[in-house]
Amino acid sequence: MLLQAVLLLLLRCLASTLGQYELCKSLVSTDEGSVWEHYACQPKAASMKDHMRIKVDPPGITCGNPPERFCTLENPYLCSDECDASNPDLAHPPQLMQDRERNGLITYWQTVTWRRHPEPLLANISMSWNKSLELTDDIQITFEYGRPTIMVMDKSMDHGRSWQPYQFYADDCLDAFNMPPKRVRDLSPANITRVICTEQYSRWVGSKNEKNVKFEVQARFAVFAGPRLKNMDNLYTRMESMKGLRDFFTFTNLRLRLLRPALGGTYVQRDNLLKYFYAISNIDVPARCKCNLHASQCLPIEGNLQCQCEHNTTGPDCQRCKKGFKAKSWKAGSYLPAPNGTPNTYCECYGHSNRCSYIDYLNIVTCVSCKHNTRGQNCQHCRLGYFRNASAELDDESVCIECNCNQMGSVHDRCNGTGFCQCKDGATGAKCDDCLPGYYWKQGCYSNVCDEEMLLCQNGGTCYQNQKCICPPEFKGVLCQHSRCEAGKDCNSASLPQLSTATLLLCTLLTYLQATLTPH
Ligand SMILES: *[C@@H]1O[C@H](CO)[C@@H](O)[C@H](O)[C@H]1NC(C)=O
Ligand SMILES: *[C@@H]1O[C@H](CO)[C@@H](O)[C@H](O)[C@H]1NC(C)=O
Ligand SMILES: *[C@@H]1O[C@H](CO)[C@@H](O)[C@H](O)[C@H]1NC(C)=O
Ligand SMILES: *[C@@H]1O[C@H](CO)[C@@H](O)[C@H](O)[C@H]1NC(C)=O
Ligand SMILES: *[C@@H]1O[C@H](CO)[C@@H](O)[C@H](O)[C@H]1NC(C)=O
Ligand SMILES: *[C@@H]1O[C@H](CO)[C@@H](O)[C@H](O)[C@H]1NC(C)=O
Ligand SMILES: [Ca+2]
């Protein structure tokens, strides 16, 4: 027990250097041998930019088809730049928002210019992952040539079926959205999940000075975890107790609705509309896969991120029990109690029991009241008197078949793994309901008394169902081998017919009775 404690302690230390909730399970040595310890766990945060599928709308919003010139806000007479979709050096396709830039070369997606003013210049950027993710740090969108003056970020939690606004951005929130401007730092623990409009990222400060638009995650975390997020336990505790807090950071899709481009701090100048457009060089989405605290790994498989579910769970988000692991109804793992949480694992009762019980002194979880004639810690065996149905899965209701041993022919009512019963002497067959050669069946198997080969009835006697010889009146004995008229006895012919008739009658009666009373 001491060893176990030390190992656990070591493990906890290891876990804390790895970061919180990074291990799902660990093999721990105990006095009873090695056992798995299970922990609440979650995958590491990663840059989800690499796995993002990006789509821009409307079609034709990307510049360069046909090629066009554009200018800059700072110097409207500097209009030498050209966008040409057919020339790789001058094209600005959407994938440049998620590429890895090399050698300090900034690459960006760019839209057509605002030639159609006063018709609004609108563009949507939809990002999808086909996976539930949880934000771990600020979303950051980098705009070249100025940040939009009006923009909305939306999110979906159901793969784009329904959407909700995540944050509004405008240089004048009241004017654009009829919302008072707020900052994340104005939020209190009670209204942390409020959707706000912020002016912080939309005002003109020069296109080179501030390029980034953020959705602030760290600042929201800090409301609970304190500055520099020193008290993550408190944040995790709130995640458990505060309705909607975890969901607030959860998404499967994001959408940027660009509603008005950067204007350079003045009104739209109609004489040079070539300086108004959107250009994005990078979109950073730091997040982790949502695996409900049942996975520490999330890997791209056939182009889709997938939780590597532990604790006998399955599904893209480990959101249900594996087939056959339904001992308890599914539950997410919990961050509580801090700092290690609760894994909420599922034990293997193969669907034959709804209850588990923890046996403290053995440190095992066992299934209680196994149904469908099963038994065992995981209801994985058949009860005595039943055997395993080879064509049924372990979680099938007909997994155990009754042995059905013949009560007379078998030693007991148990059978081996293929349904064979243990037979008494002389009995045979899988169920011991047959007799071996040389035996006859009469509520069990008995050795033949007579037959047509070795145990012939003598002196004209006939063998009745291998059970006995029916002897002529003058003979007796098992095989009719003895004469009734032994030497020195009175066997005269006068008394013989009377005797003979009486014996014959008696014999016939007995035979008749036996024949009708013997069950077959
Ligand atoms: C952007 O998406 C919104 C919501 O689906 C839609 O109403 C709007 O028309 C889209 N805008 C463009 C330019 O495609
Ligand atoms: C989305 O993910 C699910 C499960 O992870 C997969 O079955 C499906 O094919 C994926 N869809 C696309 C469009 O990749
Ligand atoms: C959140 O609550 C604080 C204090 O209760 C308040 O000052 C602030 O205006 C609220 N924020 C929003 C967006 O309602
Ligand atoms: C299923 O759960 C049991 C009990 O927690 C555990 O011993 C076993 O390793 C798990 N199986 C898998 C495949 O995770
Ligand atoms: C064995 O299992 C199969 C598959 O579920 C089932 O169809 C069959 O009836 C079972 N056999 C018996 C004897 O119960
Ligand atoms: C059960 O007994 C039969 C007959 O003795 C034998 O053929 C069979 O292999 C046994 N099956 C198992 C699983 O032991
Ligand atoms: Ca880029």
Coordinates of C-alpha atoms and ligand atoms in Angstrom, one line a residue:
M1 CA 0.0 0.0 0.0
L2 CA 2.9 2.3 0.8
L3 CA 4.4 1.5 -2.6
Q4 CA 1.2 2.4 -4.3
A5 CA 1.0 5.6 -2.4
V6 CA 4.5 6.6 -3.5
L7 CA 3.8 5.6 -7.1
L8 CA 0.6 7.7 -7.1
L9 CA 2.5 10.6 -5.7
L10 CA 5.2 10.3 -8.4
L11 CA 2.5 10.0 -11.0
R12 CA 0.7 13.1 -9.7
C13 CA 4.0 15.0 -9.8
L14 CA 4.6 13.8 -13.4
A15 CA 1.0 14.8 -14.3
S16 CA 1.6 18.3 -12.9
T17 CA 4.8 18.8 -14.8
L18 CA 3.0 17.6 -17.9
G19 CA 0.2 20.0 -17.3
Q20 CA -3.2 19.4 -15.8
Y21 CA -5.4 16.5 -17.0
E22 CA -2.9 15.2 -19.6
L23 CA -3.1 11.5 -18.6
C24 CA -6.2 9.3 -18.9
K25 CA -4.8 6.3 -17.2
S26 CA -1.7 4.8 -15.8
L27 CA -0.6 1.3 -14.8
V28 CA 0.0 1.3 -11.1
S29 CA 1.6 -1.5 -9.1
T30 CA -0.3 -2.6 -6.0
D31 CA 0.0 -5.6 -3.7
E32 CA -2.6 -7.4 -5.9
G33 CA -0.6 -6.8 -9.1
S34 CA -0.8 -4.1 -11.7
V35 CA -4.0 -2.2 -12.1
W36 CA -5.1 0.7 -14.3
E37 CA -5.8 4.0 -12.5
H38 CA -8.0 6.3 -14.5
Y39 CA -8.0 10.0 -14.5
A40 CA -10.0 12.9 -16.0
C41 CA -8.1 13.9 -19.1
Q42 CA -8.1 16.3 -22.0
P43 CA -6.0 16.8 -25.1
K44 CA -3.3 19.5 -25.4
A45 CA -4.2 22.8 -26.8
A46 CA -3.1 23.2 -30.5
S47 CA -3.3 25.6 -33.3
M48 CA -6.5 24.7 -35.0
K49 CA -5.5 26.7 -38.1
D50 CA -3.9 23.6 -39.5
H51 CA -7.2 21.6 -39.5
M52 CA -9.5 24.4 -40.5
R53 CA -11.6 24.2 -43.7
I54 CA -12.1 27.7 -45.0
K55 CA -14.7 29.0 -47.4
V56 CA -15.4 32.6 -48.5
D57 CA -18.6 34.1 -49.7
P58 CA -20.0 35.5 -52.0
P59 CA -18.3 33.7 -54.9
G60 CA -16.2 36.1 -56.8
I61 CA -15.3 38.1 -53.7
T62 CA -11.6 37.1 -53.9
C63 CA -9.7 39.6 -56.0
G64 CA -7.8 38.9 -59.2
N65 CA -10.4 37.6 -61.6
P66 CA -10.2 39.8 -63.7
P67 CA -6.9 41.3 -62.5
E68 CA -7.3 44.6 -60.7
R69 CA -5.3 47.4 -59.2
F70 CA -5.5 48.4 -55.6
C71 CA -4.2 51.3 -53.5
T72 CA -3.4 51.8 -49.8
L73 CA -5.1 53.9 -47.2
E74 CA -2.0 55.7 -46.0
N75 CA -0.9 56.7 -49.5
P76 CA -3.9 56.8 -51.9
Y77 CA -1.5 57.6 -54.8
L78 CA 0.5 54.4 -54.2
C79 CA -1.6 52.2 -56.5
S80 CA 1.0 50.0 -58.1
D81 CA 0.0 46.8 -56.4
E82 CA -2.0 44.4 -58.6
C83 CA -4.1 41.3 -57.8
D84 CA -4.1 38.6 -60.5
A85 CA -5.6 35.2 -59.7
S86 CA -3.9 33.6 -62.7
N87 CA -0.4 34.6 -61.5
P88 CA 0.8 32.7 -58.5
D89 CA 3.0 35.7 -57.4
L90 CA 0.1 38.1 -57.5
A91 CA -2.8 35.9 -56.5
H92 CA -4.4 36.1 -53.0
P93 CA -6.5 33.0 -52.5
P94 CA -8.3 32.1 -49.2
Q95 CA -5.7 29.5 -48.2
L96 CA -3.2 32.2 -47.5
M97 CA -5.1 32.9 -44.3
Q98 CA -3.9 29.6 -42.9
D99 CA -0.6 29.0 -44.5
R100 CA 2.7 28.9 -42.7
E101 CA 4.6 31.9 -43.8
R102 CA 8.3 31.4 -44.5
N103 CA 11.2 33.9 -44.6
G104 CA 9.1 36.6 -43.1
L105 CA 7.1 36.9 -46.3
I106 CA 3.5 37.9 -45.4
T107 CA 0.9 36.1 -47.6
Y108 CA -2.8 37.1 -47.5
W109 CA -6.2 36.6 -48.9
Q110 CA -7.6 39.7 -50.4
T111 CA -11.0 40.8 -51.7
V112 CA -12.1 42.9 -54.7
T113 CA -12.1 46.6 -54.0
W114 CA -15.2 48.7 -53.1
R115 CA -15.9 49.8 -56.6
R116 CA -19.6 49.3 -56.2
H117 CA -19.9 51.8 -53.4
P118 CA -22.5 52.8 -52.0
E119 CA -23.5 49.1 -52.2
P120 CA -21.9 47.6 -49.1
L121 CA -18.7 45.5 -49.5
L122 CA -19.7 42.3 -47.7
A123 CA -17.7 39.1 -47.3
N124 CA -18.2 36.0 -45.2
I125 CA -15.4 33.7 -44.1
S126 CA -16.6 30.4 -42.8
M127 CA -14.3 28.1 -40.9
S128 CA -15.3 24.5 -40.1
W129 CA -13.5 21.7 -38.3
N130 CA -16.1 18.9 -38.3
K131 CA -15.2 18.5 -34.6
S132 CA -16.3 20.2 -31.3
L133 CA -13.4 22.3 -30.0
E134 CA -12.8 24.4 -26.9
L135 CA -11.0 27.7 -27.1
T136 CA -7.8 27.8 -24.9
D137 CA -6.5 31.2 -26.0
D138 CA -7.4 34.3 -27.9
I139 CA -8.7 34.0 -31.5
Q140 CA -6.6 36.3 -33.5
I141 CA -7.3 37.6 -37.0
T142 CA -4.5 39.6 -38.7
F143 CA -5.7 42.2 -41.2
E144 CA -3.2 43.7 -43.7
Y145 CA -4.1 47.2 -44.9
G146 CA -6.4 48.0 -42.0
R147 CA -9.0 46.3 -39.8
P148 CA -12.7 46.4 -40.8
T149 CA -14.8 49.1 -39.2
I150 CA -17.7 46.8 -38.8
M151 CA -17.6 43.0 -38.4
V152 CA -19.4 40.2 -36.6
M153 CA -18.0 36.9 -35.4
D154 CA -20.5 34.1 -35.3
K155 CA -20.2 30.5 -34.0
S156 CA -22.0 27.3 -34.4
M157 CA -21.9 24.3 -32.1
D158 CA -23.8 22.0 -34.4
H159 CA -21.7 21.9 -37.6
G160 CA -23.3 24.9 -39.1
R161 CA -27.0 24.0 -38.6
S162 CA -27.5 26.9 -36.2
W163 CA -25.5 30.0 -35.6
Q164 CA -25.2 32.6 -32.8
P165 CA -23.3 35.8 -32.6
Y166 CA -20.0 35.5 -30.6
Q167 CA -18.9 39.1 -30.6
F168 CA -19.6 42.3 -32.4
Y169 CA -16.9 44.7 -33.6
A170 CA -17.4 48.2 -34.7
D171 CA -15.8 51.6 -34.6
D172 CA -19.1 52.9 -33.3
C173 CA -21.1 50.1 -31.6
L174 CA -24.3 52.2 -31.0
D175 CA -24.4 53.3 -34.6
A176 CA -23.6 49.9 -36.1
F177 CA -25.5 47.5 -33.8
N178 CA -27.3 49.7 -31.4
M179 CA -25.3 48.2 -28.6
P180 CA -23.3 50.1 -26.0
P181 CA -19.6 49.5 -26.4
K182 CA -18.0 47.1 -23.8
R183 CA -14.7 45.6 -23.1
V184 CA -14.0 42.1 -21.8
R185 CA -12.4 43.6 -18.7
D186 CA -15.8 45.2 -17.9
L187 CA -17.3 41.8 -17.5
S188 CA -17.9 40.3 -14.1
P189 CA -18.1 36.6 -13.1
A190 CA -21.9 36.9 -13.4
N191 CA -22.0 38.1 -17.0
I192 CA -18.8 36.6 -18.4
T193 CA -20.7 34.8 -21.1
R194 CA -22.5 37.9 -22.4
V195 CA -22.1 38.7 -26.1
I196 CA -20.6 42.2 -26.3
C197 CA -19.9 44.8 -29.0
T198 CA -16.3 46.1 -28.7
E199 CA -14.8 49.2 -30.3
Q200 CA -11.3 48.2 -29.3
Y201 CA -10.3 46.5 -32.6
S202 CA -12.1 48.6 -35.1
R203 CA -10.9 52.1 -34.7
W204 CA -8.4 53.5 -37.1
V205 CA -4.8 53.6 -35.7
G206 CA -3.0 53.2 -38.9
S207 CA -2.8 50.0 -40.9
K208 CA 0.7 49.0 -39.7
N209 CA 0.3 49.8 -36.0
E210 CA -2.4 47.3 -35.0
K211 CA -3.3 44.5 -37.4
N212 CA -5.0 42.1 -35.1
V213 CA -8.6 41.6 -34.2
K214 CA -9.1 39.4 -31.2
F215 CA -11.7 37.3 -29.5
E216 CA -10.4 37.5 -26.0
V217 CA -10.3 34.2 -24.2
Q218 CA -7.4 34.7 -21.8
A219 CA -9.0 37.8 -20.3
R220 CA -12.3 35.9 -19.8
F221 CA -10.4 33.0 -18.1
A222 CA -8.6 35.6 -16.0
V223 CA -11.9 36.6 -14.4
F224 CA -11.8 33.3 -12.5
A225 CA -8.2 32.2 -12.8
G226 CA -6.7 35.6 -11.9
P227 CA -4.0 37.5 -13.7
R228 CA -1.6 35.2 -15.6
L229 CA -4.0 32.4 -15.1
K230 CA -2.3 31.2 -11.9
N231 CA -5.4 29.7 -10.4
M232 CA -6.7 27.4 -13.1
D233 CA -8.3 25.2 -10.5
N234 CA -10.8 27.9 -9.8
L235 CA -11.6 28.3 -13.5
Y236 CA -12.1 24.5 -13.8
T237 CA -14.3 24.6 -10.8
R238 CA -16.4 27.3 -12.4
M239 CA -16.5 25.3 -15.6
E240 CA -18.3 22.5 -13.7
S241 CA -20.6 24.6 -11.6
M242 CA -21.5 27.5 -13.9
K243 CA -24.1 26.7 -16.5
G244 CA -23.1 27.6 -20.0
L245 CA -19.5 28.5 -19.2
R246 CA -17.9 25.5 -21.0
D247 CA -20.4 25.9 -23.8
F248 CA -19.4 29.5 -24.2
F249 CA -15.9 28.4 -25.3
T250 CA -17.1 25.5 -27.4
F251 CA -17.7 25.6 -31.2
T252 CA -17.5 23.5 -34.3
N253 CA -17.6 26.4 -36.8
L254 CA -16.7 30.0 -36.8
R255 CA -17.8 32.7 -39.2
L256 CA -16.5 36.2 -39.8
R257 CA -19.0 38.6 -41.4
L258 CA -17.1 41.5 -42.7
L259 CA -19.6 44.3 -43.1
R260 CA -17.5 47.4 -43.8
P261 CA -13.7 47.7 -44.6
A262 CA -11.2 50.0 -43.0
L263 CA -11.7 53.6 -44.0
G264 CA -8.5 55.3 -42.8
G265 CA -10.3 57.2 -40.1
T266 CA -12.4 59.4 -42.4
Y267 CA -15.5 59.1 -44.6
V268 CA -15.5 57.1 -47.7
Q269 CA -13.7 58.9 -50.4
R270 CA -15.6 58.2 -53.6
D271 CA -12.9 59.4 -55.9
N272 CA -10.6 56.5 -54.8
L273 CA -12.5 53.4 -54.0
L274 CA -9.6 51.2 -54.9
K275 CA -8.1 51.6 -51.4
Y276 CA -11.1 49.9 -49.7
F277 CA -11.0 46.1 -49.5
Y278 CA -10.3 43.4 -46.9
A279 CA -7.0 41.5 -46.6
I280 CA -6.4 38.8 -44.0
S281 CA -2.9 37.2 -43.6
N282 CA -3.6 34.9 -40.7
I283 CA -6.4 33.4 -38.6
D284 CA -5.2 31.8 -35.4
V285 CA -7.6 29.6 -33.4
P286 CA -5.9 28.1 -30.3
A287 CA -8.1 25.4 -29.0
R288 CA -8.3 21.8 -27.9
C289 CA -10.6 19.0 -29.0
K290 CA -13.6 18.6 -26.8
C291 CA -13.4 15.0 -25.6
N292 CA -15.5 15.4 -22.5
L293 CA -12.5 14.7 -20.3
H294 CA -12.3 11.1 -21.7
A295 CA -9.2 11.5 -24.0
S296 CA -5.8 13.0 -23.9
Q297 CA -5.1 12.6 -27.6
C298 CA -6.9 14.0 -30.6
L299 CA -5.5 13.0 -33.9
P300 CA -6.3 13.9 -37.5
I301 CA -7.7 10.7 -39.1
E302 CA -8.7 10.9 -42.7
G303 CA -8.7 14.6 -42.5
N304 CA -10.9 14.9 -39.4
L305 CA -9.8 15.4 -35.9
Q306 CA -10.8 12.6 -33.6
C307 CA -10.6 12.1 -29.9
Q308 CA -8.8 8.9 -28.9
C309 CA -11.4 8.0 -26.4
E310 CA -10.5 6.2 -23.1
H311 CA -12.7 5.1 -20.2
N312 CA -14.7 2.8 -22.5
T313 CA -16.3 5.7 -24.3
T314 CA -16.6 6.4 -28.0
G315 CA -17.9 8.9 -30.5
P316 CA -16.2 12.0 -32.0
D317 CA -16.4 13.8 -28.7
C318 CA -16.3 10.6 -26.5
Q319 CA -19.9 11.5 -25.9
R320 CA -21.3 8.0 -25.4
C321 CA -20.4 4.6 -23.9
K322 CA -18.8 2.0 -26.1
K323 CA -21.2 -0.8 -27.3
G324 CA -21.4 -3.2 -24.4
F325 CA -20.1 -0.7 -21.8
K326 CA -23.4 0.6 -20.5
A327 CA -23.1 -0.2 -16.8
K328 CA -23.8 3.5 -16.1
S329 CA -25.4 6.1 -18.2
W330 CA -22.8 8.2 -20.0
K331 CA -21.3 11.2 -18.2
A332 CA -18.6 13.6 -19.1
G333 CA -15.5 13.4 -16.9
S334 CA -15.2 16.1 -14.3
Y335 CA -12.6 18.7 -13.5
L336 CA -13.6 18.2 -9.8
P337 CA -12.4 17.6 -7.3
A338 CA -9.4 19.8 -8.1
P339 CA -6.7 19.2 -9.1
N340 CA -7.2 15.8 -10.7
G341 CA -10.8 15.5 -11.4
T342 CA -13.0 12.4 -11.8
P343 CA -12.8 10.2 -14.9
N344 CA -16.3 8.8 -14.7
T345 CA -15.2 5.6 -16.5
Y346 CA -17.5 2.8 -17.6
C347 CA -17.0 -0.7 -16.4
E348 CA -17.6 -3.6 -18.7
C349 CA -20.9 -5.2 -17.8
Y350 CA -21.6 -5.9 -21.4
G351 CA -25.1 -4.6 -21.0
H352 CA -26.1 -7.3 -18.6
S353 CA -26.2 -5.2 -15.5
N354 CA -27.2 -1.6 -14.8
R355 CA -25.3 -1.3 -11.6
C356 CA -21.7 -1.2 -10.6
S357 CA -20.3 -1.4 -7.2
Y358 CA -17.0 -0.4 -5.9
I359 CA -15.3 -2.8 -3.6
D360 CA -13.1 -0.7 -1.5
Y361 CA -10.7 -3.1 0.0
L362 CA -10.0 -4.8 -3.4
N363 CA -10.1 -1.5 -5.2
I364 CA -12.2 -2.9 -8.1
V365 CA -15.4 -2.0 -9.7
T366 CA -17.7 -4.9 -10.2
C367 CA -21.1 -5.4 -11.9
V368 CA -24.0 -6.1 -9.6
S369 CA -27.0 -8.5 -10.4
C370 CA -25.9 -9.7 -13.8
K371 CA -28.8 -10.6 -15.9
H372 CA -29.4 -13.0 -18.9
N373 CA -27.8 -15.9 -17.0
T374 CA -24.4 -14.1 -16.8
R375 CA -22.1 -13.8 -13.9
G376 CA -18.6 -12.4 -13.0
Q377 CA -17.0 -9.0 -12.2
N378 CA -18.0 -7.8 -15.7
C379 CA -20.9 -10.2 -16.3
Q380 CA -18.5 -11.8 -18.8
H381 CA -19.1 -15.5 -17.8
C382 CA -22.2 -17.7 -18.0
R383 CA -23.9 -18.8 -14.8
L384 CA -23.4 -22.5 -13.8
G385 CA -25.8 -24.6 -15.8
Y386 CA -25.3 -22.4 -18.9
F387 CA -22.7 -22.2 -21.6
R388 CA -21.5 -19.6 -24.0
N389 CA -23.4 -19.1 -27.3
A390 CA -20.5 -19.1 -29.8
S391 CA -22.5 -17.1 -32.4
A392 CA -23.5 -14.3 -29.9
E393 CA -21.5 -11.3 -28.9
L394 CA -20.7 -10.8 -25.2
D395 CA -23.4 -8.1 -24.9
D396 CA -26.1 -10.2 -26.6
E397 CA -29.1 -11.2 -24.5
S398 CA -28.8 -14.8 -25.7
V399 CA -25.1 -15.1 -24.9
C400 CA -25.7 -17.9 -22.4
I401 CA -27.5 -21.1 -23.3
E402 CA -29.0 -23.5 -20.8
C403 CA -27.0 -26.7 -20.5
N404 CA -30.2 -28.8 -20.4
C405 CA -28.3 -31.9 -19.1
N406 CA -30.5 -35.0 -18.7
Q407 CA -31.2 -35.3 -15.0
M408 CA -31.0 -39.1 -15.1
G409 CA -28.0 -39.5 -17.4
S410 CA -25.7 -36.8 -16.1
V411 CA -23.7 -36.3 -13.0
H412 CA -24.9 -32.7 -12.4
D413 CA -26.6 -30.0 -14.4
R414 CA -23.4 -28.2 -15.4
C415 CA -21.7 -28.5 -18.8
N416 CA -18.5 -27.5 -20.5
G417 CA -17.9 -24.5 -22.8
T418 CA -19.4 -26.2 -25.7
G419 CA -22.5 -27.5 -23.9
F420 CA -21.4 -31.0 -23.2
C421 CA -22.7 -32.5 -19.9
Q422 CA -20.8 -34.9 -17.7
C423 CA -22.4 -38.3 -18.1
K424 CA -22.9 -41.1 -15.6
D425 CA -21.5 -44.6 -16.5
G426 CA -23.2 -46.0 -19.6
A427 CA -24.7 -42.7 -20.6
T428 CA -23.6 -40.7 -23.7
G429 CA -24.5 -37.8 -26.0
A430 CA -24.0 -34.0 -25.4
K431 CA -26.9 -34.0 -22.9
C432 CA -26.3 -37.6 -21.6
D433 CA -29.7 -38.7 -22.8
D434 CA -28.4 -41.7 -24.8
C435 CA -26.9 -45.0 -23.7
L436 CA -23.6 -46.6 -24.8
P437 CA -23.8 -49.9 -26.7
G438 CA -24.4 -52.7 -24.1
Y439 CA -26.7 -50.4 -22.0
Y440 CA -30.4 -49.8 -22.0
W441 CA -32.3 -46.7 -21.0
K442 CA -34.7 -46.9 -18.0
Q443 CA -34.5 -43.6 -16.1
G444 CA -30.8 -43.8 -16.7
C445 CA -28.5 -46.3 -18.4
Y446 CA -28.1 -49.8 -17.1
S447 CA -26.1 -52.7 -18.4
N448 CA -28.0 -55.0 -20.7
V449 CA -29.3 -58.2 -18.9
C450 CA -29.8 -60.0 -22.2
D451 CA -29.2 -59.4 -25.9
E452 CA -29.0 -61.1 -29.2
E453 CA -25.3 -61.7 -29.2
M454 CA -23.4 -62.5 -26.0
L455 CA -26.2 -62.6 -23.4
L456 CA -28.6 -64.9 -25.2
C457 CA -31.6 -66.1 -23.3
Q458 CA -31.5 -69.9 -23.2
N459 CA -33.9 -72.7 -23.4
G460 CA -36.3 -70.9 -25.7
G461 CA -36.5 -67.7 -23.5
T462 CA -36.9 -64.3 -25.2
C463 CA -35.0 -61.2 -24.4
Y464 CA -37.4 -58.4 -23.4
Q465 CA -35.9 -54.9 -24.3
N466 CA -32.4 -56.0 -23.0
Q467 CA -33.8 -55.9 -19.5
K468 CA -34.8 -59.5 -18.8
C469 CA -35.4 -62.9 -20.3
I470 CA -38.9 -64.1 -20.5
C471 CA -38.5 -67.8 -19.8
P472 CA -40.7 -70.7 -20.8
P473 CA -42.6 -72.1 -17.7
E474 CA -40.2 -74.9 -17.0
F475 CA -37.2 -72.6 -16.8
K476 CA -36.0 -69.8 -14.6
G477 CA -32.8 -67.8 -13.9
V478 CA -31.6 -64.5 -15.5
L479 CA -30.9 -66.3 -18.8
C480 CA -33.5 -69.0 -18.3
Q481 CA -30.6 -71.3 -17.7
H482 CA -32.1 -73.3 -14.8
S483 CA -34.8 -76.0 -15.1
R484 CA -37.6 -75.8 -12.6
C485 CA -37.6 -79.7 -12.4
E486 CA -34.5 -80.4 -10.6
A487 CA -33.4 -83.9 -9.8
G488 CA -35.2 -85.6 -6.9
K489 CA -38.3 -83.3 -7.0
D490 CA -41.8 -84.2 -8.0
C491 CA -42.4 -83.1 -11.5
N492 CA -45.1 -85.5 -12.6
S493 CA -47.1 -84.8 -15.7
A494 CA -50.5 -84.6 -13.8
S495 CA -49.6 -81.5 -11.8
L496 CA -47.7 -80.1 -14.6
P497 CA -50.6 -78.6 -16.8
Q498 CA -52.2 -76.9 -13.7
L499 CA -49.0 -75.4 -12.6
S500 CA -48.1 -74.6 -16.1
T501 CA -51.3 -72.7 -16.8
A502 CA -51.0 -70.7 -13.6
T503 CA -47.4 -69.8 -14.2
L504 CA -48.2 -68.9 -17.8
L505 CA -51.0 -66.6 -16.7
L506 CA -48.9 -64.9 -14.1
C507 CA -46.1 -64.4 -16.6
T508 CA -48.3 -63.0 -19.2
L509 CA -49.8 -60.6 -16.7
L510 CA -46.4 -59.5 -15.4
T511 CA -45.1 -59.0 -18.9
Y512 CA -48.2 -57.0 -19.8
L513 CA -47.9 -54.8 -16.7
Q514 CA -44.2 -54.3 -17.3
A515 CA -44.7 -53.4 -20.9
T516 CA -47.4 -50.8 -20.1
L517 CA -45.7 -49.3 -17.0
T518 CA -42.2 -48.9 -18.4
P519 CA -41.6 -45.4 -19.7
H520 CA -39.4 -45.2 -22.8
Ligands
LIG1 C1 -23.1 35.8 -44.7 O1 -23.8 34.9 -43.9 C2 -25.1 35.4 -43.5 C3 -25.7 34.4 -42.6 O2 -25.8 33.1 -43.3 C4 -25.9 35.7 -44.7 O3 -27.2 36.2 -44.2 C5 -25.3 36.7 -45.6 O4 -26.0 36.9 -46.7 C6 -23.9 36.2 -45.9 N1 -23.2 37.2 -46.7 C7 -22.6 37.0 -47.8 C8 -21.9 38.2 -48.4 O5 -22.5 35.9 -48.3
LIG2 C1 -17.1 14.5 -40.0 O1 -16.7 13.6 -39.0 C2 -17.4 12.4 -38.9 C3 -17.0 11.6 -37.7 O2 -15.8 12.1 -37.1 C4 -17.2 11.6 -40.2 O3 -18.0 10.4 -40.2 C5 -17.7 12.5 -41.4 O4 -17.4 11.8 -42.6 C6 -16.9 13.8 -41.4 N1 -17.5 14.6 -42.4 C7 -16.7 15.2 -43.3 C8 -17.3 16.1 -44.3 O5 -15.5 15.0 -43.4
LIG3 C1 -21.4 42.9 -16.1 O1 -21.6 43.2 -14.7 C2 -20.8 44.3 -14.3 C3 -21.0 44.3 -12.8 O2 -22.1 43.7 -12.3 C4 -21.4 45.5 -15.0 O3 -20.6 46.7 -14.5 C5 -21.2 45.3 -16.5 O4 -21.7 46.4 -17.1 C6 -21.9 44.1 -16.9 N1 -21.5 43.9 -18.3 C7 -22.5 43.6 -19.3 C8 -21.9 43.4 -20.6 O5 -23.6 43.6 -19.0
LIG4 C1 -12.8 -0.4 -19.7 O1 -13.0 -0.1 -18.4 C2 -12.4 -1.0 -17.5 C3 -12.8 -0.6 -16.1 O2 -12.6 0.8 -15.9 C4 -10.9 -1.0 -17.7 O3 -10.3 -1.9 -16.8 C5 -10.6 -1.3 -19.1 O4 -9.2 -1.2 -19.3 C6 -11.4 -0.4 -20.0 N1 -11.2 -0.9 -21.4 C7 -10.8 -0.1 -22.3 C8 -10.7 -0.8 -23.7 O5 -10.5 1.1 -22.1
LIG5 C1 -27.2 -17.7 -30.1 O1 -27.0 -16.4 -30.4 C2 -27.6 -16.1 -31.7 C3 -27.2 -14.7 -32.0 O2 -27.8 -13.8 -31.1 C4 -29.1 -16.3 -31.6 O3 -29.7 -16.0 -32.9 C5 -29.3 -17.8 -31.3 O4 -30.7 -17.9 -31.1 C6 -28.6 -18.1 -30.0 N1 -28.8 -19.5 -29.7 C7 -29.5 -19.9 -28.7 C8 -29.6 -21.4 -28.5 O5 -30.0 -19.2 -27.8
LIG6 C1 -16.6 -30.3 -24.1 O1 -16.6 -31.7 -24.1 C2 -16.6 -32.3 -25.4 C3 -16.8 -33.8 -25.2 O2 -16.0 -34.3 -24.2 C4 -15.3 -32.0 -26.1 O3 -15.4 -32.6 -27.4 C5 -15.2 -30.5 -26.2 O4 -14.0 -30.2 -26.7 C6 -15.3 -29.9 -24.8 N1 -15.3 -28.5 -24.9 C7 -14.6 -27.7 -24.2 C8 -14.7 -26.2 -24.4 O5 -13.9 -28.1 -23.3
CA7 CA -0.7 34.0 -44.5

